[in-house]
Amino acid sequence: LLFKKLFFFVILVASASVGSYKLNGNYAKISRAKILLASTSTSVADIIPTSSGNVPVREFKKVAISGFASSSNNFADNFVPLSLFAKDFTESIKVLTDNVKFARKRLVSPATVYSGLADVILFEEFDTNEDSISNALQGTDAWIAFNVTSSLLPIFAAAAVKSSVKRVVFAVQLQNDESGPDVCFSPICEQLSAAGVLYTIVKYGELRPMGEGKYPYRIVRGALPIPSLTRSNSPVGSFPLSTQDLYRVLAEAVDLPKTYNNVYGIGPGTTLDSEILIYMKSQGWPERIQVGLLMGDMMEKIEQKYEALLRGQRSAAESGAAPVAAPAAALPSSGFFSN
């Protein structure tokens, strides 16, 4: 018993030391990120749907997902089913696949059994045509579709309109020649909106199979180009967008009202994105709040503030004036980051 107590004490001390080291090593970045975040007008009320206080609105209890289990591509990933199930109000998760046997074998694991997900997960085969998709979607409230191409998007949108779903989240992979500005799929958006289907379209480019939170990412407004590794301020040696970071965004966006009827782009982040992510994680904010803050133009505004701060510092250095003070007083505070 004494040995066990000593062992856990050593583990606790080691964990605390590692945590302190990481926090101290990023102290300056965290302080700067807090100041920059406080300069935005975003608040938690804009992010989390509430029926009373901070109780989440439980709108979409029966969710269909596609693109996460494909026999033809020899691919399956249970990150999104597990994330949806963790929301605690999902009654069923229907996996649309080209091969039920393959999907069941790859997605039903000890993690799904022990978590209870195996009790609510369903499987249904479908083809990528309008009738097959709309039939497979019957009885569901929402649909998250991953690995959608721009050529398939009109078919998926028509199937959504024809089915019973009230909410869709489409992750559309674009080729390099499609990743420029003003790619907003306006006819598709108008079609879905006219049918009363709440939509979110997330454009992305190159993906790399990696875990969540390994590298920074950037979410931008749909009218902007998809962030890419060729951006001038991308960190040296940065990697493409991680699959699980994209999956997290899709899973959290499904019931974030802020994202309804909007188009976004997502791609690799910069050192500034890394600082903001480090700060949010240091505060212990759940992924839902992190994603909610990042969806939209928040990072765009922060980057503008950051560049203005750097210009001020360079100007002061060149003129021999006193160093520019921390910009807390110069930037309007939302009150959200007061603690």
GROMACS .gro file of C-alpha atoms in nm:
model
  339
    1LEU     CA    1   0.000   0.000   0.000
    2LEU     CA    2   0.285   0.235   0.090
    3PHE     CA    3   0.453   0.158  -0.243
    4LYS     CA    4   0.132   0.237  -0.432
    5LYS     CA    5   0.092   0.569  -0.252
    6LEU     CA    6   0.454   0.660  -0.322
    7PHE     CA    7   0.415   0.564  -0.689
    8PHE     CA    8   0.108   0.782  -0.739
    9PHE     CA    9   0.277   1.070  -0.554
   10VAL     CA   10   0.574   1.055  -0.789
   11ILE     CA   11   0.341   1.047  -1.092
   12LEU     CA   12   0.148   1.348  -0.956
   13VAL     CA   13   0.465   1.551  -0.897
   14ALA     CA   14   0.600   1.461  -1.241
   15SER     CA   15   0.272   1.560  -1.408
   16ALA     CA   16   0.264   1.890  -1.222
   17SER     CA   17   0.625   1.961  -1.321
   18VAL     CA   18   0.555   1.891  -1.688
   19GLY     CA   19   0.243   2.109  -1.676
   20SER     CA   20   0.434   2.395  -1.510
   21TYR     CA   21   0.714   2.367  -1.761
   22LYS     CA   22   0.474   2.388  -2.055
   23LEU     CA   23   0.285   2.680  -1.903
   24ASN     CA   24   0.598   2.873  -1.806
   25GLY     CA   25   0.756   2.811  -2.145
   26ASN     CA   26   0.454   2.969  -2.316
   27TYR     CA   27   0.385   3.241  -2.058
   28ALA     CA   28   0.465   3.532  -2.288
   29LYS     CA   29   0.264   3.379  -2.571
   30ILE     CA   30  -0.032   3.313  -2.340
   31SER     CA   31  -0.028   3.672  -2.212
   32ARG     CA   32  -0.018   3.812  -2.564
   33ALA     CA   33  -0.294   3.575  -2.677
   34LYS     CA   34  -0.516   3.686  -2.387
   35ILE     CA   35  -0.474   4.050  -2.486
   36LEU     CA   36  -0.549   3.977  -2.850
   37LEU     CA   37  -0.852   3.764  -2.766
   38ALA     CA   38  -0.986   4.038  -2.541
   39SER     CA   39  -0.980   4.274  -2.839
   40THR     CA   40  -1.256   4.080  -3.012
   41SER     CA   41  -1.625   4.117  -2.936
   42THR     CA   42  -1.691   3.743  -2.927
   43SER     CA   43  -1.866   3.612  -2.616
   44VAL     CA   44  -1.969   3.272  -2.491
   45ALA     CA   45  -2.333   3.363  -2.551
   46ASP     CA   46  -2.259   3.374  -2.924
   47ILE     CA   47  -2.110   3.026  -2.916
   48ILE     CA   48  -2.303   2.789  -2.694
   49PRO     CA   49  -2.674   2.729  -2.761
   50THR     CA   50  -2.872   2.765  -2.441
   51SER     CA   51  -3.228   2.700  -2.340
   52SER     CA   52  -3.174   2.834  -1.989
   53GLY     CA   53  -2.843   2.944  -1.847
   54ASN     CA   54  -2.569   2.728  -1.992
   55VAL     CA   55  -2.777   2.416  -2.061
   56PRO     CA   56  -2.716   2.302  -2.421
   57VAL     CA   57  -3.013   2.293  -2.655
   58ARG     CA   58  -3.063   1.930  -2.753
   59GLU     CA   59  -3.183   1.975  -3.107
   60PHE     CA   60  -3.039   1.694  -3.313
   61LYS     CA   61  -3.074   1.359  -3.141
   62LYS     CA   62  -3.053   1.133  -3.446
   63VAL     CA   63  -2.743   1.201  -3.653
   64ALA     CA   64  -2.629   1.039  -3.978
   65ILE     CA   65  -2.264   1.048  -4.080
   66SER     CA   66  -2.101   0.958  -4.412
   67GLY     CA   67  -1.747   0.947  -4.542
   68PHE     CA   68  -1.606   0.797  -4.223
   69ALA     CA   69  -1.623   0.432  -4.328
   70SER     CA   70  -1.545   0.331  -4.684
   71SER     CA   71  -1.458  -0.019  -4.798
   72SER     CA   72  -1.353   0.105  -5.141
   73ASN     CA   73  -1.097   0.338  -4.982
   74ASN     CA   74  -1.009   0.094  -4.702
   75PHE     CA   75  -1.076   0.373  -4.456
   76ALA     CA   76  -1.265   0.400  -4.128
   77ASP     CA   77  -1.239   0.635  -3.830
   78ASN     CA   78  -1.458   0.640  -3.519
   79PHE     CA   79  -1.350   0.984  -3.390
   80VAL     CA   80  -1.672   1.156  -3.499
   81PRO     CA   81  -1.912   0.884  -3.371
   82LEU     CA   82  -1.736   0.890  -3.032
   83SER     CA   83  -1.741   1.271  -3.023
   84LEU     CA   84  -2.110   1.287  -3.107
   85PHE     CA   85  -2.194   1.022  -2.849
   86ALA     CA   86  -2.002   1.219  -2.586
   87LYS     CA   87  -2.257   1.498  -2.623
   88ASP     CA   88  -2.485   1.281  -2.404
   89PHE     CA   89  -2.808   1.354  -2.590
   90THR     CA   90  -2.753   1.163  -2.912
   91GLU     CA   91  -3.014   0.889  -2.941
   92SER     CA   92  -2.872   0.727  -3.254
   93ILE     CA   93  -2.576   0.763  -3.488
   94LYS     CA   94  -2.633   0.613  -3.832
   95VAL     CA   95  -2.317   0.537  -4.029
   96LEU     CA   96  -2.377   0.552  -4.404
   97THR     CA   97  -2.125   0.331  -4.581
   98ASP     CA   98  -2.064   0.137  -4.900
   99ASN     CA   99  -2.018  -0.185  -4.699
  100VAL     CA  100  -2.194  -0.247  -4.368
  101LYS     CA  101  -1.984  -0.551  -4.280
  102PHE     CA  102  -1.662  -0.355  -4.330
  103ALA     CA  103  -1.788  -0.054  -4.134
  104ARG     CA  104  -1.914  -0.260  -3.842
  105LYS     CA  105  -1.587  -0.452  -3.819
  106ARG     CA  106  -1.377  -0.135  -3.826
  107LEU     CA  107  -1.590   0.094  -3.610
  108VAL     CA  108  -1.717  -0.138  -3.337
  109SER     CA  109  -1.423  -0.158  -3.098
  110PRO     CA  110  -1.368  -0.191  -2.723
  111ALA     CA  111  -1.391   0.190  -2.703
  112THR     CA  112  -1.737   0.191  -2.862
  113VAL     CA  113  -1.856  -0.099  -2.647
  114TYR     CA  114  -1.729   0.032  -2.313
  115SER     CA  115  -1.851   0.386  -2.382
  116GLY     CA  116  -2.201   0.266  -2.471
  117LEU     CA  117  -2.176   0.392  -2.829
  118ALA     CA  118  -2.229   0.038  -2.958
  119ASP     CA  119  -2.585   0.055  -2.821
  120VAL     CA  120  -2.683   0.350  -3.040
  121ILE     CA  121  -2.471   0.314  -3.353
  122LEU     CA  122  -2.649   0.196  -3.670
  123PHE     CA  123  -2.518   0.105  -4.014
  124GLU     CA  124  -2.677   0.144  -4.356
  125GLU     CA  125  -2.541   0.097  -4.705
  126PHE     CA  126  -2.588   0.369  -4.966
  127ASP     CA  127  -2.469   0.478  -5.307
  128THR     CA  128  -2.377   0.832  -5.398
  129ASN     CA  129  -2.698   0.906  -5.584
  130GLU     CA  130  -2.984   1.125  -5.469
  131ASP     CA  131  -3.246   0.855  -5.408
  132SER     CA  132  -3.011   0.618  -5.226
  133ILE     CA  133  -2.884   0.893  -4.999
  134SER     CA  134  -3.227   1.037  -4.919
  135ASN     CA  135  -3.359   0.691  -4.834
  136ALA     CA  136  -3.064   0.623  -4.606
  137LEU     CA  137  -3.121   0.956  -4.428
  138GLN     CA  138  -3.483   0.882  -4.339
  139GLY     CA  139  -3.545   0.900  -3.966
  140THR     CA  140  -3.248   1.126  -3.891
  141ASP     CA  141  -3.236   1.489  -3.778
  142ALA     CA  142  -2.887   1.586  -3.892
  143TRP     CA  143  -2.619   1.470  -4.133
  144ILE     CA  144  -2.242   1.518  -4.122
  145ALA     CA  145  -2.081   1.435  -4.457
  146PHE     CA  146  -1.703   1.414  -4.485
  147ASN     CA  147  -1.488   1.382  -4.797
  148VAL     CA  148  -1.744   1.544  -5.025
  149THR     CA  149  -1.618   1.668  -5.361
  150SER     CA  150  -1.746   1.981  -5.532
  151SER     CA  151  -1.904   1.762  -5.801
  152LEU     CA  152  -2.091   1.554  -5.540
  153LEU     CA  153  -2.208   1.854  -5.339
  154PRO     CA  154  -2.519   1.928  -5.556
  155ILE     CA  155  -2.626   1.561  -5.527
  156PHE     CA  156  -2.579   1.564  -5.150
  157ALA     CA  157  -2.771   1.890  -5.117
  158ALA     CA  158  -3.061   1.759  -5.325
  159ALA     CA  159  -3.070   1.440  -5.117
  160ALA     CA  160  -3.078   1.644  -4.795
  161VAL     CA  161  -3.371   1.850  -4.923
  162LYS     CA  162  -3.555   1.534  -5.027
  163SER     CA  163  -3.500   1.361  -4.692
  164SER     CA  164  -3.609   1.437  -4.339
  165VAL     CA  165  -3.292   1.607  -4.214
  166LYS     CA  166  -3.308   1.954  -4.066
  167ARG     CA  167  -2.935   2.010  -4.038
  168VAL     CA  168  -2.634   1.931  -4.259
  169VAL     CA  169  -2.261   1.980  -4.214
  170PHE     CA  170  -2.069   1.921  -4.538
  171ALA     CA  171  -1.690   1.892  -4.538
  172VAL     CA  172  -1.591   1.960  -4.898
  173GLN     CA  173  -1.240   1.883  -5.017
  174LEU     CA  174  -1.128   2.120  -5.290
  175GLN     CA  175  -0.845   2.090  -5.539
  176ASN     CA  176  -0.582   2.363  -5.567
  177ASP     CA  177  -0.762   2.535  -5.854
  178GLU     CA  178  -1.081   2.552  -5.644
  179SER     CA  179  -0.928   2.684  -5.322
  180GLY     CA  180  -0.919   3.054  -5.408
  181PRO     CA  181  -1.144   3.334  -5.279
  182ASP     CA  182  -1.521   3.361  -5.323
  183VAL     CA  183  -1.585   2.987  -5.348
  184CYS     CA  184  -1.905   2.993  -5.144
  185PHE     CA  185  -2.136   2.750  -5.329
  186SER     CA  186  -2.410   3.012  -5.342
  187PRO     CA  187  -2.664   2.805  -5.547
  188ILE     CA  188  -2.628   2.512  -5.303
  189CYS     CA  189  -2.669   2.740  -5.003
  190GLU     CA  190  -2.979   2.900  -5.152
  191GLN     CA  191  -3.128   2.559  -5.228
  192LEU     CA  192  -3.076   2.433  -4.872
  193SER     CA  193  -3.193   2.757  -4.713
  194ALA     CA  194  -3.512   2.764  -4.923
  195ALA     CA  195  -3.591   2.411  -4.805
  196GLY     CA  196  -3.542   2.507  -4.440
  197VAL     CA  197  -3.229   2.294  -4.400
  198LEU     CA  198  -2.972   2.454  -4.171
  199TYR     CA  199  -2.636   2.414  -4.341
  200THR     CA  200  -2.267   2.455  -4.265
  201ILE     CA  201  -2.012   2.396  -4.539
  202VAL     CA  202  -1.647   2.358  -4.441
  203LYS     CA  203  -1.396   2.373  -4.726
  204TYR     CA  204  -1.057   2.211  -4.686
  205GLY     CA  205  -0.758   2.110  -4.895
  206GLU     CA  206  -0.479   1.868  -4.811
  207LEU     CA  207  -0.523   1.648  -4.504
  208ARG     CA  208  -0.279   1.437  -4.308
  209PRO     CA  209  -0.390   1.150  -4.080
  210MET     CA  210  -0.289   1.283  -3.739
  211GLY     CA  211  -0.429   1.317  -3.390
  212GLU     CA  212  -0.609   1.619  -3.255
  213GLY     CA  213  -0.418   1.924  -3.135
  214LYS     CA  214  -0.078   1.833  -3.281
  215TYR     CA  215  -0.043   2.147  -3.493
  216PRO     CA  216  -0.231   2.477  -3.525
  217TYR     CA  217  -0.514   2.526  -3.770
  218ARG     CA  218  -0.699   2.829  -3.903
  219ILE     CA  219  -1.071   2.867  -3.978
  220VAL     CA  220  -1.167   3.151  -4.212
  221ARG     CA  221  -1.478   3.296  -4.370
  222GLY     CA  222  -1.594   3.118  -4.682
  223ALA     CA  223  -1.518   3.417  -4.905
  224LEU     CA  224  -1.147   3.388  -4.826
  225PRO     CA  225  -0.900   3.141  -4.980
  226ILE     CA  226  -0.844   2.818  -4.788
  227PRO     CA  227  -0.539   2.857  -4.561
  228SER     CA  228  -0.244   2.670  -4.707
  229LEU     CA  229   0.120   2.592  -4.636
  230THR     CA  230   0.225   2.851  -4.895
  231ARG     CA  231   0.110   3.144  -4.682
  232SER     CA  232   0.397   3.380  -4.608
  233ASN     CA  233   0.346   3.363  -4.230
  234SER     CA  234   0.306   2.987  -4.203
  235PRO     CA  235   0.547   2.841  -3.946
  236VAL     CA  236   0.860   2.679  -4.082
  237GLY     CA  237   0.821   2.303  -4.103
  238SER     CA  238   0.446   2.316  -4.052
  239PHE     CA  239   0.226   2.025  -4.154
  240PRO     CA  240  -0.101   2.000  -4.349
  241LEU     CA  241  -0.429   2.010  -4.165
  242SER     CA  242  -0.479   1.719  -3.924
  243THR     CA  243  -0.773   1.488  -3.992
  244GLN     CA  244  -0.882   1.483  -3.629
  245ASP     CA  245  -0.876   1.863  -3.599
  246LEU     CA  246  -1.115   1.874  -3.894
  247TYR     CA  247  -1.327   1.598  -3.739
  248ARG     CA  248  -1.349   1.795  -3.415
  249VAL     CA  249  -1.473   2.103  -3.598
  250LEU     CA  250  -1.740   1.901  -3.780
  251ALA     CA  251  -1.861   1.725  -3.465
  252GLU     CA  252  -1.887   2.046  -3.264
  253ALA     CA  253  -2.041   2.251  -3.545
  254VAL     CA  254  -2.344   2.025  -3.585
  255ASP     CA  255  -2.530   2.197  -3.299
  256LEU     CA  256  -2.356   2.536  -3.284
  257PRO     CA  257  -2.615   2.796  -3.394
  258LYS     CA  258  -2.335   3.039  -3.473
  259THR     CA  259  -2.237   2.817  -3.766
  260TYR     CA  260  -2.586   2.774  -3.912
  261ASN     CA  261  -2.617   2.883  -4.276
  262ASN     CA  262  -2.249   2.970  -4.309
  263VAL     CA  263  -1.953   2.862  -4.523
  264TYR     CA  264  -1.601   2.833  -4.381
  265GLY     CA  265  -1.255   2.732  -4.491
  266ILE     CA  266  -1.006   2.545  -4.276
  267GLY     CA  267  -0.636   2.478  -4.322
  268PRO     CA  268  -0.294   2.490  -4.156
  269GLY     CA  269  -0.244   2.760  -3.896
  270THR     CA  270   0.045   2.994  -3.817
  271THR     CA  271   0.245   3.063  -3.504
  272LEU     CA  272  -0.025   3.312  -3.405
  273ASP     CA  273  -0.294   3.042  -3.427
  274SER     CA  274  -0.072   2.826  -3.208
  275GLU     CA  275  -0.054   3.099  -2.944
  276ILE     CA  276  -0.432   3.140  -2.938
  277LEU     CA  277  -0.486   2.763  -2.913
  278ILE     CA  278  -0.229   2.735  -2.633
  279TYR     CA  279  -0.407   3.009  -2.440
  280MET     CA  280  -0.752   2.853  -2.478
  281LYS     CA  281  -0.623   2.513  -2.369
  282SER     CA  282  -0.439   2.670  -2.073
  283GLN     CA  283  -0.775   2.804  -1.953
  284GLY     CA  284  -0.926   2.457  -1.962
  285TRP     CA  285  -1.193   2.558  -2.212
  286PRO     CA  286  -1.367   2.258  -2.369
  287GLU     CA  287  -1.325   2.193  -2.739
  288ARG     CA  288  -1.677   2.318  -2.804
  289ILE     CA  289  -1.588   2.669  -2.686
  290GLN     CA  290  -1.256   2.662  -2.870
  291VAL     CA  291  -1.419   2.565  -3.199
  292GLY     CA  292  -1.703   2.812  -3.145
  293LEU     CA  293  -1.459   3.098  -3.099
  294LEU     CA  294  -1.253   3.003  -3.403
  295MET     CA  295  -1.547   2.967  -3.643
  296GLY     CA  296  -1.576   3.289  -3.839
  297ASP     CA  297  -1.351   3.593  -3.861
  298MET     CA  298  -1.207   3.600  -3.508
  299MET     CA  299  -0.856   3.498  -3.616
  300GLU     CA  300  -0.876   3.743  -3.904
  301LYS     CA  301  -0.942   4.027  -3.658
  302ILE     CA  302  -0.677   3.902  -3.418
  303GLU     CA  303  -0.419   3.886  -3.696
  304GLN     CA  304  -0.495   4.246  -3.789
  305LYS     CA  305  -0.447   4.354  -3.426
  306TYR     CA  306  -0.131   4.149  -3.402
  307GLU     CA  307   0.018   4.299  -3.718
  308ALA     CA  308  -0.071   4.650  -3.596
  309LEU     CA  309   0.108   4.575  -3.268
  310LEU     CA  310   0.417   4.451  -3.452
  311ARG     CA  311   0.419   4.761  -3.673
  312GLY     CA  312   0.405   4.980  -3.364
  313GLN     CA  313   0.693   4.794  -3.204
  314ARG     CA  314   0.905   4.819  -3.520
  315SER     CA  315   0.829   5.189  -3.553
  316ALA     CA  316   0.924   5.253  -3.191
  317ALA     CA  317   1.246   5.057  -3.231
  318GLU     CA  318   1.345   5.246  -3.546
  319SER     CA  319   1.274   5.586  -3.391
  320GLY     CA  320   1.456   5.504  -3.071
  321ALA     CA  321   1.144   5.566  -2.865
  322ALA     CA  322   1.053   5.371  -2.557
  323PRO     CA  323   0.929   5.014  -2.623
  324VAL     CA  324   0.561   4.987  -2.696
  325ALA     CA  325   0.375   4.892  -2.380
  326ALA     CA  326   0.151   4.590  -2.360
  327PRO     CA  327  -0.154   4.687  -2.564
  328ALA     CA  328  -0.414   4.591  -2.303
  329ALA     CA  329  -0.522   4.951  -2.249
  330ALA     CA  330  -0.530   5.024  -2.620
  331LEU     CA  331  -0.747   4.730  -2.715
  332PRO     CA  332  -1.116   4.726  -2.619
  333SER     CA  333  -1.197   4.445  -2.379
  334SER     CA  334  -1.509   4.235  -2.411
  335GLY     CA  335  -1.505   4.152  -2.040
  336PHE     CA  336  -1.509   3.784  -2.130
  337PHE     CA  337  -1.142   3.734  -2.042
  338SER     CA  338  -1.143   3.937  -1.721
  339ASN     CA  339  -1.051   3.639  -1.506
   0.00000   0.00000   0.00000
